């Protein structure tokens, strides 16, 4: 893993060469990741499992680790205000760009561009191992919340505590095949769109506007400006982004195969494992995205538990819309 000094030297080199490199299209993946990220500093890189992960790191290296996991269609800037709050309290804060986002790349061109939940959870375990972290707090929303749930359920010895927006999101292909009431099905319109070739082509062509629409539908009262959206939209230019997103939703409907290496994990997840680590679940009072009611998942959390509904027109991207409340939940679940 690169040191801070290494990162500073590399950033200076990128700044000097960036204009020329951009014109001739030869800027490397590593160089691209060295661009400072607002609120999160200069991004680092580390090989972890099948990925070369781009990630932000804030706070003292000896602090209690916290890993923050974004969802779709968002990026690490969902935590641009959360991470500094935690770092100021002495935590070592890790914010990775998930597979298919930003500067994160697959090590091998031959690796399947797999979006199934077990693969995303394995990415987190691989990253924890690569960073030399024994145990970490996990906080996430959307795909990141599901991933955090899975790691906490199956590898509780690696998780000190959990903050999960929308609570228990672990599912299975069998559950995904079951029909829902019409109003609920309507909320999943994009899942069915991605199930078609037209949908894949449309997302490839229109991902910028498509994802901005999702932001507005999922957070109908969040008055984000264009600069805020554009800062995150750059992450969707990852060459694997469309493949990962489409595969995730097709897999969840049982329309795409996963990788056999994850079969055992998926079998455990299909059984709906409980989560025993200290947990705070959260929900915004104006979440326009599909989400379960807190009462439906309370029994899935068997350890110290609390649910918090955040008022004030807070939508799906709770960490970015209510940063202080999300950061406080992580501080509370960790004991300070």
mmCIF file of N, CA, C and O in Angstrom, residues 223-268:
data_model
loop_
_atom_site.group_PDB
_atom_site.id
_atom_site.type_symbol
_atom_site.label_atom_id
_atom_site.label_comp_id
_atom_site.label_asym_id
_atom_site.label_seq_id
_atom_site.Cartn_x
_atom_site.Cartn_y
_atom_site.Cartn_z
ATOM 1 N N UNK A 223 -32.791 19.070 -2.644
ATOM 2 C CA UNK A 223 -32.528 20.095 -3.657
ATOM 3 C C UNK A 223 -31.039 20.150 -3.984
ATOM 4 O O UNK A 223 -30.373 21.176 -3.801
ATOM 5 N N UNK A 224 -30.509 19.033 -4.510
ATOM 6 C CA UNK A 224 -29.095 19.020 -4.889
ATOM 7 C C UNK A 224 -28.899 19.853 -6.144
ATOM 8 O O UNK A 224 -29.783 19.957 -6.996
ATOM 9 N N UNK A 225 -27.718 20.463 -6.262
ATOM 10 C CA UNK A 225 -27.434 21.283 -7.442
ATOM 11 C C UNK A 225 -26.652 20.468 -8.475
ATOM 12 O O UNK A 225 -26.241 19.329 -8.217
ATOM 13 N N UNK A 226 -26.444 21.055 -9.642
ATOM 14 C CA UNK A 226 -25.762 20.346 -10.728
ATOM 15 C C UNK A 226 -24.338 19.972 -10.352
ATOM 16 O O UNK A 226 -23.849 18.897 -10.716
ATOM 17 N N UNK A 227 -23.645 20.861 -9.633
ATOM 18 C CA UNK A 227 -22.258 20.574 -9.252
ATOM 19 C C UNK A 227 -22.175 19.348 -8.365
ATOM 20 O O UNK A 227 -21.255 18.526 -8.493
ATOM 21 N N UNK A 228 -23.136 19.207 -7.455
ATOM 22 C CA UNK A 228 -23.159 18.043 -6.567
ATOM 23 C C UNK A 228 -23.351 16.768 -7.364
ATOM 24 O O UNK A 228 -22.663 15.762 -7.143
ATOM 25 N N UNK A 229 -24.278 16.796 -8.311
ATOM 26 C CA UNK A 229 -24.500 15.606 -9.120
ATOM 27 C C UNK A 229 -23.305 15.299 -10.013
ATOM 28 O O UNK A 229 -22.860 14.142 -10.101
ATOM 29 N N UNK A 230 -22.764 16.298 -10.673
ATOM 30 C CA UNK A 230 -21.650 16.076 -11.597
ATOM 31 C C UNK A 230 -20.436 15.501 -10.889
ATOM 32 O O UNK A 230 -19.691 14.697 -11.453
ATOM 33 N N UNK A 231 -20.217 15.906 -9.656
ATOM 34 C CA UNK A 231 -19.086 15.383 -8.884
ATOM 35 C C UNK A 231 -19.177 13.869 -8.743
ATOM 36 O O UNK A 231 -18.181 13.161 -8.855
ATOM 37 N N UNK A 232 -20.395 13.372 -8.540
ATOM 38 C CA UNK A 232 -20.597 11.925 -8.431
ATOM 39 C C UNK A 232 -20.709 11.251 -9.787
ATOM 40 O O UNK A 232 -20.273 10.107 -9.957
ATOM 41 N N UNK A 233 -21.286 11.949 -10.767
ATOM 42 C CA UNK A 233 -21.533 11.339 -12.078
ATOM 43 C C UNK A 233 -20.252 10.902 -12.771
ATOM 44 O O UNK A 233 -20.268 9.985 -13.595
ATOM 45 N N UNK A 234 -19.132 11.536 -12.442
ATOM 46 C CA UNK A 234 -17.857 11.137 -13.048
ATOM 47 C C UNK A 234 -17.544 9.673 -12.758
ATOM 48 O O UNK A 234 -16.887 8.997 -13.566
ATOM 49 N N UNK A 235 -18.016 9.158 -11.623
ATOM 50 C CA UNK A 235 -17.737 7.761 -11.252
ATOM 51 C C UNK A 235 -18.420 6.775 -12.178
ATOM 52 O O UNK A 235 -17.999 5.612 -12.275
ATOM 53 N N UNK A 236 -19.477 7.210 -12.883
ATOM 54 C CA UNK A 236 -20.214 6.303 -13.753
ATOM 55 C C UNK A 236 -19.523 6.099 -15.100
ATOM 56 O O UNK A 236 -19.987 5.291 -15.908
ATOM 57 N N UNK A 237 -18.425 6.817 -15.330
ATOM 58 C CA UNK A 237 -17.672 6.638 -16.569
ATOM 59 C C UNK A 237 -16.741 5.433 -16.517
ATOM 60 O O UNK A 237 -16.063 5.130 -17.502
ATOM 61 N N UNK A 238 -16.692 4.749 -15.389
ATOM 62 C CA UNK A 238 -15.907 3.518 -15.274
ATOM 63 C C UNK A 238 -16.295 2.555 -16.397
ATOM 64 O O UNK A 238 -17.480 2.356 -16.663
ATOM 65 N N UNK A 239 -15.310 1.943 -17.077
ATOM 66 C CA UNK A 239 -15.631 1.083 -18.221
ATOM 67 C C UNK A 239 -16.449 -0.158 -17.873
ATOM 68 O O UNK A 239 -17.064 -0.759 -18.770
ATOM 69 N N UNK A 240 -16.468 -0.550 -16.601
ATOM 70 C CA UNK A 240 -17.225 -1.730 -16.182
ATOM 71 C C UNK A 240 -18.575 -1.371 -15.566
ATOM 72 O O UNK A 240 -19.321 -2.263 -15.150
ATOM 73 N N UNK A 241 -18.900 -0.085 -15.499
ATOM 74 C CA UNK A 241 -20.077 0.339 -14.759
ATOM 75 C C UNK A 241 -21.368 -0.275 -15.289
ATOM 76 O O UNK A 241 -22.146 -0.867 -14.523
ATOM 77 N N UNK A 242 -21.616 -0.150 -16.569
ATOM 78 C CA UNK A 242 -22.872 -0.638 -17.129
ATOM 79 C C UNK A 242 -22.992 -2.145 -16.946
ATOM 80 O O UNK A 242 -24.048 -2.659 -16.546
ATOM 81 N N UNK A 243 -21.931 -2.866 -17.209
ATOM 82 C CA UNK A 243 -21.970 -4.323 -17.075
ATOM 83 C C UNK A 243 -22.291 -4.746 -15.651
ATOM 84 O O UNK A 243 -23.088 -5.673 -15.426
ATOM 85 N N UNK A 244 -21.683 -4.081 -14.668
ATOM 86 C CA UNK A 244 -21.915 -4.435 -13.264
ATOM 87 C C UNK A 244 -23.351 -4.130 -12.864
ATOM 88 O O UNK A 244 -24.030 -4.951 -12.224
ATOM 89 N N UNK A 245 -23.845 -2.950 -13.227
ATOM 90 C CA UNK A 245 -25.207 -2.550 -12.849
ATOM 91 C C UNK A 245 -26.233 -3.486 -13.482
ATOM 92 O O UNK A 245 -27.142 -3.995 -12.801
ATOM 93 N N UNK A 246 -26.124 -3.721 -14.768
ATOM 94 C CA UNK A 246 -27.090 -4.567 -15.457
ATOM 95 C C UNK A 246 -27.050 -5.986 -14.919
ATOM 96 O O UNK A 246 -28.101 -6.611 -14.684
ATOM 97 N N UNK A 247 -25.848 -6.507 -14.675
ATOM 98 C CA UNK A 247 -25.763 -7.872 -14.147
ATOM 99 C C UNK A 247 -26.384 -7.966 -12.767
ATOM 100 O O UNK A 247 -27.060 -8.956 -12.446
ATOM 101 N N UNK A 248 -26.184 -6.959 -11.924
ATOM 102 C CA UNK A 248 -26.767 -6.981 -10.580
ATOM 103 C C UNK A 248 -28.272 -7.168 -10.636
ATOM 104 O O UNK A 248 -28.831 -8.057 -9.964
ATOM 105 N N UNK A 249 -28.940 -6.366 -11.452
ATOM 106 C CA UNK A 249 -30.399 -6.437 -11.483
ATOM 107 C C UNK A 249 -30.897 -7.672 -12.219
ATOM 108 O O UNK A 249 -31.924 -8.263 -11.832
ATOM 109 N N UNK A 250 -30.197 -8.093 -13.247
ATOM 110 C CA UNK A 250 -30.607 -9.325 -13.926
ATOM 111 C C UNK A 250 -30.404 -10.532 -13.015
ATOM 112 O O UNK A 250 -31.240 -11.448 -12.996
ATOM 113 N N UNK A 251 -29.307 -10.540 -12.272
ATOM 114 C CA UNK A 251 -29.074 -11.659 -11.344
ATOM 115 C C UNK A 251 -30.181 -11.721 -10.301
ATOM 116 O O UNK A 251 -30.696 -12.799 -9.977
ATOM 117 N N UNK A 252 -30.579 -10.577 -9.776
ATOM 118 C CA UNK A 252 -31.593 -10.541 -8.730
ATOM 119 C C UNK A 252 -32.947 -11.048 -9.226
ATOM 120 O O UNK A 252 -33.751 -11.582 -8.440
ATOM 121 N N UNK A 253 -33.207 -10.925 -10.519
ATOM 122 C CA UNK A 253 -34.442 -11.455 -11.101
ATOM 123 C C UNK A 253 -34.286 -12.901 -11.571
ATOM 124 O O UNK A 253 -35.246 -13.487 -12.085
ATOM 125 N N UNK A 254 -33.107 -13.477 -11.416
ATOM 126 C CA UNK A 254 -32.865 -14.831 -11.874
ATOM 127 C C UNK A 254 -32.675 -14.928 -13.376
ATOM 128 O O UNK A 254 -32.810 -16.014 -13.964
ATOM 129 N N UNK A 255 -32.326 -13.808 -14.014
ATOM 130 C CA UNK A 255 -32.160 -13.773 -15.469
ATOM 131 C C UNK A 255 -30.704 -13.877 -15.896
ATOM 132 O O UNK A 255 -30.421 -13.895 -17.095
ATOM 133 N N UNK A 256 -29.793 -13.898 -14.949
ATOM 134 C CA UNK A 256 -28.364 -14.008 -15.255
ATOM 135 C C UNK A 256 -27.706 -14.907 -14.223
ATOM 136 O O UNK A 256 -28.096 -14.916 -13.048
ATOM 137 N N UNK A 257 -26.731 -15.657 -14.665
ATOM 138 C CA UNK A 257 -25.984 -16.530 -13.765
ATOM 139 C C UNK A 257 -24.916 -15.730 -13.027
ATOM 140 O O UNK A 257 -24.413 -14.720 -13.528
ATOM 141 N N UNK A 258 -24.572 -16.201 -11.854
ATOM 142 C CA UNK A 258 -23.449 -15.647 -11.119
ATOM 143 C C UNK A 258 -22.214 -16.493 -11.341
ATOM 144 O O UNK A 258 -22.091 -17.183 -12.356
ATOM 145 N N UNK A 259 -21.298 -16.456 -10.391
ATOM 146 C CA UNK A 259 -20.102 -17.293 -10.441
ATOM 147 C C UNK A 259 -20.239 -18.411 -9.416
ATOM 148 O O UNK A 259 -20.677 -18.179 -8.277
ATOM 149 N N UNK A 260 -19.824 -19.598 -9.795
ATOM 150 C CA UNK A 260 -19.954 -20.756 -8.922
ATOM 151 C C UNK A 260 -19.210 -20.573 -7.602
ATOM 152 O O UNK A 260 -19.604 -21.138 -6.579
ATOM 153 N N UNK A 261 -18.157 -19.791 -7.617
ATOM 154 C CA UNK A 261 -17.372 -19.590 -6.403
ATOM 155 C C UNK A 261 -18.188 -18.950 -5.283
ATOM 156 O O UNK A 261 -17.811 -19.028 -4.121
ATOM 157 N N UNK A 262 -19.321 -18.313 -5.643
ATOM 158 C CA UNK A 262 -20.154 -17.663 -4.635
ATOM 159 C C UNK A 262 -21.396 -18.474 -4.272
ATOM 160 O O UNK A 262 -22.230 -18.009 -3.481
ATOM 161 N N UNK A 263 -21.524 -19.679 -4.806
ATOM 162 C CA UNK A 263 -22.739 -20.467 -4.572
ATOM 163 C C UNK A 263 -22.963 -20.738 -3.086
ATOM 164 O O UNK A 263 -24.105 -20.654 -2.600
ATOM 165 N N UNK A 264 -21.910 -21.077 -2.372
ATOM 166 C CA UNK A 264 -22.067 -21.404 -0.946
ATOM 167 C C UNK A 264 -22.514 -20.178 -0.153
ATOM 168 O O UNK A 264 -23.344 -20.276 0.761
ATOM 169 N N UNK A 265 -21.965 -19.033 -0.510
ATOM 170 C CA UNK A 265 -22.364 -17.793 0.169
ATOM 171 C C UNK A 265 -23.823 -17.484 -0.125
ATOM 172 O O UNK A 265 -24.607 -17.160 0.789
ATOM 173 N N UNK A 266 -24.219 -17.589 -1.383
ATOM 174 C CA UNK A 266 -25.599 -17.278 -1.746
ATOM 175 C C UNK A 266 -26.573 -18.234 -1.064
ATOM 176 O O UNK A 266 -27.694 -17.829 -0.698
ATOM 177 N N UNK A 267 -26.171 -19.478 -0.869
ATOM 178 C CA UNK A 267 -27.042 -20.431 -0.172
ATOM 179 C C UNK A 267 -27.284 -19.991 1.267
ATOM 180 O O UNK A 267 -28.406 -20.095 1.790
ATOM 181 N N UNK A 268 -26.253 -19.487 1.913
ATOM 182 C CA UNK A 268 -26.415 -18.980 3.285
ATOM 183 C C UNK A 268 -27.301 -17.747 3.310
ATOM 184 O O UNK A 268 -28.140 -17.582 4.198
#
